[in-house]
Amino acid sequence: MTHIYLIRHCQPQAEGDDRTRPLTAKGAADIPKVTEYLADKGIDRVYCSPYKRSVDTISDFCSRYSFDLEIRENFREVNIGNDYQGEFIDTVRHLWEDYSYSLSDGESYGQVQRRCIAELLPILRADRDKNIVISMHSTAMSTIIKYFKPDFVWEDYFRVLCHTPYAALLSFDGDRFCTVEYHSFD
């Protein structure tokens, strides 16, 4: 069996450049929870989004257990765009419910899913029967889960949006998806 641990980053600061926003004090305090969660999982490799909050979330684990952190651009956060009007959560829900929809200066969730899956499938083949960590973001994580589990609906995605950090364990028998389990660090 191959086990993929998708880890949503710890709580980031709300303002600043999306790629370089640091964690809040609470986010930094939650890093050891992620390290402890992964400590007994027999991890073989660690991949990560290039965004600072994802790197910071998993760096303690990598340092403590001597893992190289393999940065993968395709696991980055969605570029949602800036031209939304009204409530942000309404825009996010529209993006979730229509994978072809995008704002004029942003990505659709379908685009996010395609780039994440294009990155993940070769990892599944190369790292077969291993335990893998991918430190990433709520939208990237949720679109991956939805690819393998189409009944992952808005309420499931919203749950992920509301938790930092958060984990999903996807299990595969060869290329065949078997199960997903969730872990909240609250």
C-alpha atoms as one frame of an Amber mdcrd trajectory, in Angstrom:
protein
   0.000   0.000   0.000   1.038   3.560  -0.707   0.042   6.152   1.858  -0.075
   9.841   0.956  -0.371  12.226   3.897  -1.700  15.544   2.627  -0.950  18.177
   5.253  -2.637  21.559   5.150  -0.258  24.186   6.489  -0.562  25.758   9.927
  -2.344  29.098  10.388  -0.734  31.880   8.299  -0.932  35.608   8.762  -3.860
  37.058   6.822  -2.030  39.881   5.089   0.969  39.967   2.790   2.274  38.332
  -0.336   0.640  34.927  -0.739   3.937  33.109  -1.366   5.826  34.598   1.559
   3.223  35.090   4.317   4.606  33.696   7.585   2.706  31.725  10.167   0.915
  33.411  13.060   2.062  32.736  16.637  -0.694  30.081  16.848   0.484  28.589
  13.548   4.064  28.372  14.788   2.852  26.807  18.046   1.006  24.110  16.045
   4.097  22.952  14.110   5.044  20.368  16.782   1.564  18.821  16.458   2.275
  18.097  12.793   5.709  16.678  13.622   4.225  14.453  16.341   1.404  13.266
  14.063   3.879  12.158  11.385   6.570  10.820  13.732   5.367   7.194  13.822
   4.082   6.944  10.246   7.246   5.481   8.686   7.551   8.362   6.235   9.840
   7.786   3.242   9.691  11.132   1.357   8.447  14.667   1.865   7.153  16.977
  -0.854   5.955  20.525  -0.406   4.369  23.558  -1.995   6.909  26.372  -2.465
   4.875  28.735  -0.259   6.503  29.747   3.028   3.606  28.636   5.235   3.735
  25.091   3.822   7.519  24.919   4.082   7.474  26.215   7.662   4.764  23.720
   8.650   6.839  20.690   7.630  10.433  21.914   8.169  10.577  20.821  11.824
   9.597  17.270  10.852  12.191  17.246   8.045  14.908  18.581  10.299  14.143
  16.245  13.181  14.004  13.110  10.992  16.646  14.098   8.390  14.416  14.426
   5.331  15.181  16.527   2.288  12.214  18.741   1.478  11.306  18.351  -2.200
   9.596  21.524  -3.414   6.969  21.060  -6.127   5.514  24.176  -7.739   2.336
  22.386  -8.838   1.286  21.884  -5.207   1.027  25.671  -4.736  -2.091  27.483
  -3.578  -4.834  28.460  -6.027  -4.492  31.839  -7.685  -8.057  32.812  -6.931
  -7.768  36.266  -8.511  -8.725  39.664  -7.185 -11.789  40.716  -9.130 -14.417
  39.022  -6.951 -17.342  41.011  -5.647 -19.407  40.303  -2.576 -18.444  37.807
   0.094 -15.177  35.936  -0.422 -16.716  32.666   0.803 -19.465  32.955  -1.834
 -16.786  33.232  -4.523 -14.945  30.207  -3.140 -18.170  28.202  -3.081 -18.911
  29.148  -6.711 -15.382  28.056  -7.701 -15.881  24.754  -5.854 -19.260  24.026
  -7.381 -18.206  24.872 -10.952 -14.699  23.554 -11.677 -14.637  25.432 -15.004
 -15.394  28.840 -13.435 -12.619  31.334 -12.774 -12.309  35.009 -12.107 -10.775
  36.991 -14.963  -7.352  37.094 -13.283  -7.418  33.721 -11.525  -7.448  29.946
 -11.881 -10.426  27.627 -11.928 -10.455  24.773  -9.436 -10.345  22.457 -12.429
  -6.979  23.965 -13.375  -5.731  23.517  -9.802  -6.881  19.902  -9.784  -5.213
  19.126 -13.124  -1.827  20.545 -12.087  -1.943  18.825  -8.681  -2.904  15.461
 -10.155  -0.262  15.838 -12.890   2.287  16.191 -10.082   0.841  13.480  -7.845
   0.434  10.587 -10.313   4.173  10.286 -11.096   4.877  10.375  -7.349   2.411
   7.518  -6.855   4.279   5.476  -9.467   7.801   6.369  -8.316   7.051   5.997
  -4.608   4.818   2.928  -4.766   4.347   1.149  -1.430   5.902   4.047   0.475
   4.617   6.592   2.962   4.685  10.092   1.512   3.995  13.533   2.973   2.875
  16.506   0.882   2.660  19.829   2.732   0.224  22.046   0.875  -2.959  24.128
   0.918  -6.686  23.623   1.466  -7.722  24.013  -2.169  -4.924  21.872  -3.601
  -5.608  19.198  -0.975  -9.367  19.252  -1.517  -9.191  19.097  -5.317  -6.894
  16.072  -5.031  -9.327  14.351  -2.670 -12.254  15.178  -4.981 -10.388  13.662
  -7.939 -10.225  10.298  -6.164 -13.460  10.651  -4.161 -16.027  12.522  -6.296
 -18.541  12.643  -3.448 -16.227  15.039  -1.547 -18.672  17.965  -1.499 -18.722
  21.645  -0.508 -19.284  20.837   3.187 -16.192  18.603   3.165 -14.114  21.318
   1.507 -15.451  23.914   3.937 -14.306  21.702   6.842 -10.784  21.742   5.420
 -10.956  25.523   4.935 -11.812  25.959   8.621  -8.836  24.013  10.027  -5.148
  24.857  10.075  -3.362  22.524  10.212  -5.375  19.610   8.815  -4.440  16.194
   7.417  -5.893  13.711   4.955  -4.438  10.240   4.483  -5.047   8.777   1.027
  -4.290   5.059   0.653  -3.629   3.329  -2.664  -3.167  -0.258  -3.772  -0.899
   0.285  -6.750  -2.642   3.015  -8.757  -6.062   2.176  -7.288  -7.418   4.605
  -4.699  -8.738   2.774  -1.630  -9.585   5.100   1.251  -9.247   8.561   2.727
  -9.075   9.366   6.430  -9.065  12.828   7.988  -7.267  14.256  10.983  -7.988
  17.550  12.690  -5.339  18.904  15.044  -7.870  20.779  17.209
